[in-house]
Amino acid sequence: MGVLRVVQIVSRVLGARPVWSRLSSYRSFSAEPLAGESTALVYTTHGEPSRVVKLGPLQLPSLGDKSVLVKMLAAPINPSDINMIQGTYAVLPDLPAVGGNEGVGQVIEVGSKVKTVKVGDWVIPRDAGLGTWQTLAVLSADDLVTLPSDIPLLSAATLGVNPCTALRMLSDFEELKPGDTVIQNAANSGVGQAVIQIAAAKGVHTINVVRDRPDLSQLTDRLKAMGATHVIKEETLRRPEMKELFKAGSLKEAPEYFNFYPRPKLALNGVGGKSATELLRHLQSRGTMVTYGGMAKQPITVPVSALIFKDVKVRGFWVTQWKRNHRHNDEALCSMLDELCTLIRAGKLSPPACTEVSIKDFHKALDNAMKPYISTKQVLVM
């Protein structure tokens, strides 16, 4: 039984004492030898991360026959992590819980019956909710996937969510061929940057929509350096001239746009609201819009004309569900990770710009992760 589950049971007896106090009480009557002590970011109630997340010692349970002891190396702060702490995500762990759904660690000890990983392996979580914001963790070997250690640490730490989401959306909904076009909003997000790079590697054009901001010129240059075909503002997406990009290959406000691009087969929506509606308007007949996020926290309005006259498809995607659907199909998961690692080794897929922050400075990292227009991903290093 994991320590957090034990703590939860003990809490019913000990009452609403601080989690670290309850952990100390657990330590005093535990009959099993413990694997050691971790430093972890724990929350005991849902709320704003800066208020409810606390750093402190966490006793680890004993190492079972089928478990492994993992030293966490780096773990990013993703929007889903924030939503989980706030209590608004689709799946929520029992409380108290260790934050973090993604990250990379190194195996330092294995149970006697573990065959799938070995000491020294780099591993990432197979599913969400594992709790990666800690220095050490005792985890079931079945909950981990190995990664090659010849890719950069930040690539490994950020591989399991955004690049996987991008690759699946580019692969599973439309048959994209070189020369096809994809349009996406939230192009500066982790998913958006991965979409740009993976699409470019496949010879697929990307029309990338971002919010206006003071550093728009620098952002545009950075996304184009990744392989973005075009970067446009949300306001431009709603202008009539946008149609000219697909008609004659030019936008009046952007004289460098002289190539012809077919209307997008695929639209990727991470925002919702009016932005998603505008993406739909630019899809070709029988194209597909896939929604994977809703940063605007607004519903999507689908124009009747898009359904009747263009027969567009409106779909959703959640990488956690994809992984759960393929939990007993290691070949599918490993094949996806191998494809992404091949792109990384070839220099065709880089992690998003990251700011590495010590776990001791987690408050700064959490604050920055929640600020608008922050162009770097906060990554906790242990």
Tab-separated table of C-alpha atoms in Angstrom:
chain	number	residue	atom	x	y	z
A	1	MET	CA	0.000	0.000	0.000
A	2	GLY	CA	1.498	3.387	-0.998
A	3	VAL	CA	2.363	5.872	1.724
A	4	LEU	CA	-0.170	8.447	0.514
A	5	ARG	CA	-2.955	5.875	0.742
A	6	VAL	CA	-1.766	4.902	4.237
A	7	VAL	CA	-1.642	8.538	5.256
A	8	GLN	CA	-5.176	9.064	4.001
A	9	ILE	CA	-6.465	6.188	6.129
A	10	VAL	CA	-4.498	7.347	9.155
A	11	SER	CA	-5.872	10.878	8.718
A	12	ARG	CA	-9.346	9.690	9.637
A	13	VAL	CA	-7.967	8.786	13.052
A	14	LEU	CA	-5.520	11.628	13.536
A	15	GLY	CA	-7.860	14.364	12.293
A	16	ALA	CA	-6.970	17.420	10.281
A	17	ARG	CA	-3.355	17.716	11.365
A	18	PRO	CA	-0.710	18.907	8.871
A	19	VAL	CA	0.330	16.241	6.393
A	20	TRP	CA	3.932	16.263	7.582
A	21	SER	CA	2.741	15.628	11.154
A	22	ARG	CA	0.579	12.760	9.979
A	23	LEU	CA	3.517	11.324	8.035
A	24	SER	CA	5.608	11.426	11.189
A	25	SER	CA	2.906	9.533	13.029
A	26	TYR	CA	2.799	6.945	10.242
A	27	ARG	CA	6.550	6.542	10.570
A	28	SER	CA	6.343	5.792	14.273
A	29	PHE	CA	4.086	2.731	13.998
A	30	SER	CA	5.068	1.350	10.585
A	31	ALA	CA	6.216	-2.249	10.928
A	32	GLU	CA	7.801	-2.402	7.445
A	33	PRO	CA	11.306	-1.215	6.596
A	34	LEU	CA	11.202	1.935	4.488
A	35	ALA	CA	13.077	2.666	1.262
A	36	GLY	CA	14.079	6.078	2.541
A	37	GLU	CA	12.844	9.634	2.613
A	38	SER	CA	11.879	11.851	-0.282
A	39	THR	CA	11.419	15.593	-0.549
A	40	ALA	CA	8.057	16.192	-2.173
A	41	LEU	CA	5.581	18.863	-3.205
A	42	VAL	CA	2.322	17.773	-1.598
A	43	TYR	CA	-1.161	19.263	-1.472
A	44	THR	CA	-3.770	18.182	1.058
A	45	THR	CA	-6.662	20.164	-0.369
A	46	HIS	CA	-7.614	21.608	-3.744
A	47	GLY	CA	-7.062	25.297	-4.410
A	48	GLU	CA	-4.627	27.749	-5.918
A	49	PRO	CA	-1.210	26.050	-6.204
A	50	SER	CA	0.688	28.895	-4.546
A	51	ARG	CA	-1.496	28.469	-1.464
A	52	VAL	CA	-1.999	24.707	-1.127
A	53	VAL	CA	1.263	23.160	-2.377
A	54	LYS	CA	3.853	22.589	0.363
A	55	LEU	CA	7.411	21.262	0.260
A	56	GLY	CA	8.448	18.769	2.905
A	57	PRO	CA	9.845	15.324	3.746
A	58	LEU	CA	7.891	12.266	2.665
A	59	GLN	CA	8.639	8.787	3.966
A	60	LEU	CA	8.745	6.138	1.267
A	61	PRO	CA	7.156	2.697	1.595
A	62	SER	CA	9.215	-0.447	1.443
A	63	LEU	CA	10.417	-1.701	-1.914
A	64	GLY	CA	8.104	-4.523	-3.001
A	65	ASP	CA	8.922	-7.412	-5.307
A	66	LYS	CA	7.347	-5.660	-8.294
A	67	SER	CA	8.274	-2.063	-7.487
A	68	VAL	CA	11.277	0.125	-8.195
A	69	LEU	CA	12.996	2.994	-6.438
A	70	VAL	CA	13.316	5.968	-8.791
A	71	LYS	CA	15.392	9.103	-8.373
A	72	MET	CA	13.478	11.842	-10.151
A	73	LEU	CA	15.698	14.013	-12.334
A	74	ALA	CA	13.383	16.646	-13.813
A	75	ALA	CA	9.635	17.255	-13.963
A	76	PRO	CA	7.771	20.013	-15.820
A	77	ILE	CA	4.795	22.032	-14.632
A	78	ASN	CA	1.983	21.548	-17.161
A	79	PRO	CA	-1.493	23.120	-17.289
A	80	SER	CA	-2.967	19.741	-16.360
A	81	ASP	CA	-0.862	19.738	-13.180
A	82	ILE	CA	-2.286	23.130	-12.224
A	83	ASN	CA	-5.843	22.021	-13.013
A	84	MET	CA	-5.378	18.862	-10.944
A	85	ILE	CA	-4.254	20.882	-7.919
A	86	GLN	CA	-7.174	23.273	-8.419
A	87	GLY	CA	-9.530	20.299	-8.520
A	88	THR	CA	-10.832	21.011	-12.021
A	89	TYR	CA	-9.146	18.225	-14.005
A	90	ALA	CA	-10.975	15.185	-15.366
A	91	VAL	CA	-9.136	12.777	-13.041
A	92	LEU	CA	-8.043	13.656	-9.524
A	93	PRO	CA	-5.807	11.668	-7.172
A	94	ASP	CA	-6.810	10.917	-3.606
A	95	LEU	CA	-5.606	13.523	-1.133
A	96	PRO	CA	-3.032	14.160	0.136
A	97	ALA	CA	-1.217	13.858	-3.177
A	98	VAL	CA	2.178	14.596	-4.682
A	99	GLY	CA	1.948	17.019	-7.597
A	100	GLY	CA	3.145	16.386	-11.130
A	101	ASN	CA	2.078	14.047	-13.918
A	102	GLU	CA	5.161	14.093	-16.115
A	103	GLY	CA	8.907	13.842	-15.679
A	104	VAL	CA	11.915	11.595	-16.053
A	105	GLY	CA	13.724	9.640	-13.385
A	106	GLN	CA	16.488	7.087	-13.075
A	107	VAL	CA	16.000	3.656	-11.537
A	108	ILE	CA	18.321	3.115	-8.577
A	109	GLU	CA	16.869	-0.102	-7.114
A	110	VAL	CA	14.493	-2.801	-8.372
A	111	GLY	CA	12.348	-5.434	-6.671
A	112	SER	CA	13.225	-9.111	-6.978
A	113	LYS	CA	10.477	-9.857	-9.536
A	114	VAL	CA	10.968	-6.822	-11.774
A	115	LYS	CA	11.942	-7.784	-15.325
A	116	THR	CA	10.928	-4.759	-17.408
A	117	VAL	CA	13.403	-2.193	-16.047
A	118	LYS	CA	16.879	-2.332	-14.563
A	119	VAL	CA	19.081	-0.137	-12.419
A	120	GLY	CA	20.287	2.876	-14.394
A	121	ASP	CA	17.322	3.016	-16.788
A	122	TRP	CA	15.604	6.310	-17.499
A	123	VAL	CA	11.847	6.001	-16.949
A	124	ILE	CA	8.734	8.139	-17.414
A	125	PRO	CA	5.176	7.604	-16.121
A	126	ARG	CA	2.882	5.456	-18.218
A	127	ASP	CA	-0.211	7.303	-16.952
A	128	ALA	CA	-1.237	10.504	-15.172
A	129	GLY	CA	-1.387	10.915	-11.404
A	130	LEU	CA	1.899	9.279	-10.453
A	131	GLY	CA	3.258	12.291	-8.563
A	132	THR	CA	6.537	13.347	-10.164
A	133	TRP	CA	7.316	16.418	-8.067
A	134	GLN	CA	9.504	14.563	-5.584
A	135	THR	CA	13.143	13.615	-5.315
A	136	LEU	CA	12.591	9.867	-4.791
A	137	ALA	CA	9.616	7.610	-5.413
A	138	VAL	CA	8.743	3.940	-4.958
A	139	LEU	CA	6.611	2.996	-7.959
A	140	SER	CA	5.191	-0.101	-9.553
A	141	ALA	CA	7.337	-1.192	-12.491
A	142	ASP	CA	4.124	-1.620	-14.499
A	143	ASP	CA	3.454	2.128	-14.185
A	144	LEU	CA	6.713	3.075	-15.909
A	145	VAL	CA	8.075	3.140	-19.449
A	146	THR	CA	11.788	3.156	-20.245
A	147	LEU	CA	13.413	5.808	-22.411
A	148	PRO	CA	16.839	5.860	-24.031
A	149	SER	CA	19.309	7.948	-22.076
A	150	ASP	CA	20.968	9.324	-25.222
A	151	ILE	CA	18.385	12.074	-25.656
A	152	PRO	CA	18.620	15.416	-23.794
A	153	LEU	CA	17.278	15.432	-20.238
A	154	LEU	CA	14.714	18.168	-20.948
A	155	SER	CA	13.462	16.261	-23.992
A	156	ALA	CA	12.959	13.180	-21.835
A	157	ALA	CA	11.280	15.140	-19.025
A	158	THR	CA	8.740	16.701	-21.409
A	159	LEU	CA	8.192	13.772	-23.792
A	160	GLY	CA	5.243	11.952	-22.246
A	161	VAL	CA	2.442	14.502	-22.678
A	162	ASN	CA	2.795	17.222	-25.308
A	163	PRO	CA	4.809	15.479	-28.055
A	164	CYS	CA	2.656	12.360	-27.658
A	165	THR	CA	-0.490	14.478	-27.969
A	166	ALA	CA	0.872	16.211	-31.064
A	167	LEU	CA	1.920	12.999	-32.810
A	168	ARG	CA	-1.361	11.222	-32.135
A	169	MET	CA	-3.462	14.138	-33.388
A	170	LEU	CA	-1.376	14.409	-36.554
A	171	SER	CA	-1.627	10.652	-37.124
A	172	ASP	CA	-5.028	9.423	-35.969
A	173	PHE	CA	-7.680	11.740	-37.435
A	174	GLU	CA	-6.706	12.584	-41.016
A	175	GLU	CA	-4.350	10.968	-43.487
A	176	LEU	CA	-1.882	13.803	-43.919
A	177	LYS	CA	0.500	13.808	-46.858
A	178	PRO	CA	3.426	16.086	-47.718
A	179	GLY	CA	2.021	19.405	-48.931
A	180	ASP	CA	-1.144	19.198	-46.813
A	181	THR	CA	-2.019	21.957	-44.362
A	182	VAL	CA	-2.821	21.938	-40.644
A	183	ILE	CA	-4.126	24.989	-38.802
A	184	GLN	CA	-3.822	25.322	-35.033
A	185	ASN	CA	-4.363	27.827	-32.257
A	186	ALA	CA	-2.282	27.899	-29.061
A	187	ALA	CA	0.694	27.468	-31.381
A	188	ASN	CA	3.111	28.636	-28.698
A	189	SER	CA	2.008	25.952	-26.245
A	190	GLY	CA	4.003	22.791	-25.652
A	191	VAL	CA	1.637	20.856	-27.891
A	192	GLY	CA	1.692	23.600	-30.512
A	193	GLN	CA	5.485	23.645	-30.724
A	194	ALA	CA	5.577	19.860	-31.039
A	195	VAL	CA	2.922	19.998	-33.790
A	196	ILE	CA	5.017	22.486	-35.742
A	197	GLN	CA	8.146	20.338	-35.600
A	198	ILE	CA	6.534	16.955	-36.235
A	199	ALA	CA	4.467	18.352	-39.113
A	200	ALA	CA	7.563	19.972	-40.661
A	201	ALA	CA	9.386	16.637	-40.458
A	202	LYS	CA	6.492	15.096	-42.412
A	203	GLY	CA	6.422	17.885	-45.010
A	204	VAL	CA	3.090	19.221	-43.749
A	205	HIS	CA	2.437	22.989	-43.695
A	206	THR	CA	1.259	24.618	-40.471
A	207	ILE	CA	-0.763	27.814	-40.047
A	208	ASN	CA	-0.119	28.839	-36.458
A	209	VAL	CA	-2.384	31.171	-34.517
A	210	VAL	CA	-1.094	33.004	-31.436
A	211	ARG	CA	-2.374	35.803	-29.232
A	212	ASP	CA	-0.980	39.280	-29.779
A	213	ARG	CA	1.751	40.152	-27.292
A	214	PRO	CA	4.648	42.588	-26.831
A	215	ASP	CA	7.248	40.072	-28.064
A	216	LEU	CA	5.200	38.856	-31.054
A	217	SER	CA	8.031	39.443	-33.529
A	218	GLN	CA	10.493	37.368	-31.514
A	219	LEU	CA	7.890	34.648	-30.969
A	220	THR	CA	7.132	34.525	-34.689
A	221	ASP	CA	10.821	34.163	-35.515
A	222	ARG	CA	11.219	31.395	-32.943
A	223	LEU	CA	8.229	29.390	-34.219
A	224	LYS	CA	9.365	29.789	-37.823
A	225	ALA	CA	12.824	28.570	-36.850
A	226	MET	CA	11.091	25.418	-35.580
A	227	GLY	CA	9.430	24.895	-38.949
A	228	ALA	CA	6.203	26.921	-38.767
A	229	THR	CA	4.959	27.829	-42.244
A	230	HIS	CA	3.048	30.916	-41.068
A	231	VAL	CA	2.380	32.580	-37.731
A	232	ILE	CA	-0.661	34.844	-37.462
A	233	LYS	CA	-2.506	36.684	-34.715
A	234	GLU	CA	-5.965	35.737	-33.482
A	235	GLU	CA	-7.278	38.986	-34.957
A	236	THR	CA	-5.952	38.087	-38.409
A	237	LEU	CA	-7.700	34.724	-38.238
A	238	ARG	CA	-11.054	36.539	-38.169
A	239	ARG	CA	-10.366	38.920	-41.060
A	240	PRO	CA	-11.787	38.301	-44.557
A	241	GLU	CA	-8.276	38.508	-46.023
A	242	MET	CA	-7.458	35.219	-44.320
A	243	LYS	CA	-9.249	33.391	-47.135
A	244	GLU	CA	-6.687	34.730	-49.582
A	245	LEU	CA	-4.006	32.584	-48.000
A	246	PHE	CA	-5.807	29.547	-49.363
A	247	LYS	CA	-7.158	31.192	-52.537
A	248	ALA	CA	-4.175	33.003	-53.985
A	249	GLY	CA	-1.537	32.340	-51.407
A	250	SER	CA	-1.213	35.847	-50.030
A	251	LEU	CA	-2.330	37.946	-47.118
A	252	LYS	CA	-2.480	41.696	-47.697
A	253	GLU	CA	-0.764	42.447	-44.406
A	254	ALA	CA	2.017	39.913	-44.997
A	255	PRO	CA	3.751	40.354	-48.354
A	256	GLU	CA	6.017	37.351	-47.795
A	257	TYR	CA	3.009	35.023	-48.120
A	258	PHE	CA	3.176	34.143	-51.815
A	259	ASN	CA	2.801	30.393	-51.872
A	260	PHE	CA	-0.468	28.587	-52.385
A	261	TYR	CA	-1.626	26.334	-49.583
A	262	PRO	CA	-4.582	23.973	-49.718
A	263	ARG	CA	-7.273	24.539	-47.147
A	264	PRO	CA	-6.460	22.672	-43.952
A	265	LYS	CA	-7.520	19.064	-43.622
A	266	LEU	CA	-6.983	19.250	-39.888
A	267	ALA	CA	-7.533	21.934	-37.250
A	268	LEU	CA	-6.123	21.537	-33.737
A	269	ASN	CA	-7.886	23.475	-30.996
A	270	GLY	CA	-6.395	24.081	-27.579
A	271	VAL	CA	-8.307	27.274	-26.812
A	272	GLY	CA	-12.045	26.945	-27.452
A	273	GLY	CA	-14.514	29.819	-27.807
A	274	LYS	CA	-14.373	32.090	-30.851
A	275	SER	CA	-10.893	30.923	-31.768
A	276	ALA	CA	-12.135	27.369	-32.309
A	277	THR	CA	-15.082	28.602	-34.375
A	278	GLU	CA	-12.732	30.496	-36.673
A	279	LEU	CA	-10.545	27.423	-37.135
A	280	LEU	CA	-13.639	25.521	-38.261
A	281	ARG	CA	-14.465	28.144	-40.871
A	282	HIS	CA	-11.124	27.580	-42.607
A	283	LEU	CA	-11.288	23.778	-42.776
A	284	GLN	CA	-11.741	22.133	-46.150
A	285	SER	CA	-14.839	20.058	-46.790
A	286	ARG	CA	-14.950	16.938	-44.636
A	287	GLY	CA	-11.991	18.173	-42.620
A	288	THR	CA	-11.606	17.512	-38.902
A	289	MET	CA	-11.177	19.770	-35.909
A	290	VAL	CA	-9.665	18.052	-32.885
A	291	THR	CA	-9.986	19.726	-29.480
A	292	TYR	CA	-7.396	18.838	-26.857
A	293	GLY	CA	-7.629	21.868	-24.547
A	294	GLY	CA	-9.828	24.788	-23.546
A	295	MET	CA	-7.626	27.588	-22.276
A	296	ALA	CA	-10.310	30.215	-22.947
A	297	LYS	CA	-12.757	28.248	-20.766
A	298	GLN	CA	-15.481	29.030	-23.292
A	299	PRO	CA	-17.751	26.628	-25.196
A	300	ILE	CA	-17.251	25.946	-28.884
A	301	THR	CA	-19.882	27.193	-31.300
A	302	VAL	CA	-20.069	25.142	-34.484
A	303	PRO	CA	-21.545	27.028	-37.462
A	304	VAL	CA	-24.483	25.170	-38.966
A	305	SER	CA	-23.090	25.847	-42.444
A	306	ALA	CA	-19.863	24.011	-41.545
A	307	LEU	CA	-21.848	20.912	-40.638
A	308	ILE	CA	-24.342	20.981	-43.506
A	309	PHE	CA	-22.323	22.259	-46.444
A	310	LYS	CA	-18.799	21.172	-45.465
A	311	ASP	CA	-19.599	18.074	-43.419
A	312	VAL	CA	-16.774	18.838	-40.989
A	313	LYS	CA	-16.029	16.493	-38.131
A	314	VAL	CA	-15.600	17.733	-34.564
A	315	ARG	CA	-13.582	15.400	-32.357
A	316	GLY	CA	-11.779	15.422	-29.045
A	317	PHE	CA	-8.483	13.952	-27.874
A	318	TRP	CA	-7.007	13.241	-24.436
A	319	VAL	CA	-3.629	11.543	-24.401
A	320	THR	CA	-4.290	10.040	-20.966
A	321	GLN	CA	-7.264	8.138	-22.371
A	322	TRP	CA	-5.219	7.017	-25.380
A	323	LYS	CA	-2.589	5.570	-23.050
A	324	ARG	CA	-5.230	3.828	-20.959
A	325	ASN	CA	-6.845	2.379	-24.068
A	326	HIS	CA	-3.445	0.982	-25.055
A	327	ARG	CA	-2.305	-0.038	-21.577
A	328	HIS	CA	-2.021	-3.678	-22.641
A	329	ASN	CA	-0.479	-2.815	-25.984
A	330	ASP	CA	3.130	-1.990	-25.211
A	331	GLU	CA	3.979	-2.082	-28.898
A	332	ALA	CA	1.762	0.935	-29.662
A	333	LEU	CA	3.205	3.033	-26.841
A	334	CYS	CA	6.808	2.035	-27.494
A	335	SER	CA	6.414	2.627	-31.223
A	336	MET	CA	5.163	6.158	-30.551
A	337	LEU	CA	7.994	6.931	-28.157
A	338	ASP	CA	10.564	5.429	-30.563
A	339	GLU	CA	9.282	7.654	-33.381
A	340	LEU	CA	9.566	10.736	-31.183
A	341	CYS	CA	13.045	9.786	-29.946
A	342	THR	CA	14.184	9.262	-33.542
A	343	LEU	CA	13.063	12.810	-34.356
A	344	ILE	CA	14.866	14.121	-31.271
A	345	ARG	CA	18.127	12.400	-32.226
A	346	ALA	CA	17.828	13.773	-35.760
A	347	GLY	CA	17.494	17.314	-34.388
A	348	LYS	CA	13.935	17.598	-35.721
A	349	LEU	CA	12.140	17.720	-32.370
A	350	SER	CA	13.346	19.915	-29.537
A	351	PRO	CA	11.695	20.495	-26.168
A	352	PRO	CA	9.935	23.805	-25.625
A	353	ALA	CA	12.037	26.588	-24.201
A	354	CYS	CA	12.436	25.660	-20.535
A	355	THR	CA	13.412	27.399	-17.326
A	356	GLU	CA	14.993	24.958	-14.895
A	357	VAL	CA	14.071	25.685	-11.288
A	358	SER	CA	15.219	23.881	-8.147
A	359	ILE	CA	12.404	22.087	-6.360
A	360	LYS	CA	13.254	24.283	-3.351
A	361	ASP	CA	12.193	27.337	-5.396
A	362	PHE	CA	8.876	25.775	-6.398
A	363	HIS	CA	6.850	28.881	-5.498
A	364	LYS	CA	8.628	30.877	-8.188
A	365	ALA	CA	8.106	28.103	-10.722
A	366	LEU	CA	4.385	27.775	-9.931
A	367	ASP	CA	3.870	31.538	-10.129
A	368	ASN	CA	5.620	31.757	-13.498
A	369	ALA	CA	3.727	28.742	-14.855
A	370	MET	CA	0.446	30.574	-14.279
A	371	LYS	CA	1.437	33.922	-15.814
A	372	PRO	CA	0.084	34.812	-19.278
A	373	TYR	CA	2.488	35.179	-22.201
A	374	ILE	CA	5.266	33.238	-20.480
A	375	SER	CA	7.139	31.609	-23.343
A	376	THR	CA	9.142	29.128	-21.297
A	377	LYS	CA	8.022	25.945	-19.545
A	378	GLN	CA	8.913	25.695	-15.870
A	379	VAL	CA	10.809	22.482	-15.119
A	380	LEU	CA	11.560	21.391	-11.569
A	381	VAL	CA	15.004	19.848	-11.158
A	382	MET	CA	15.684	17.629	-8.201
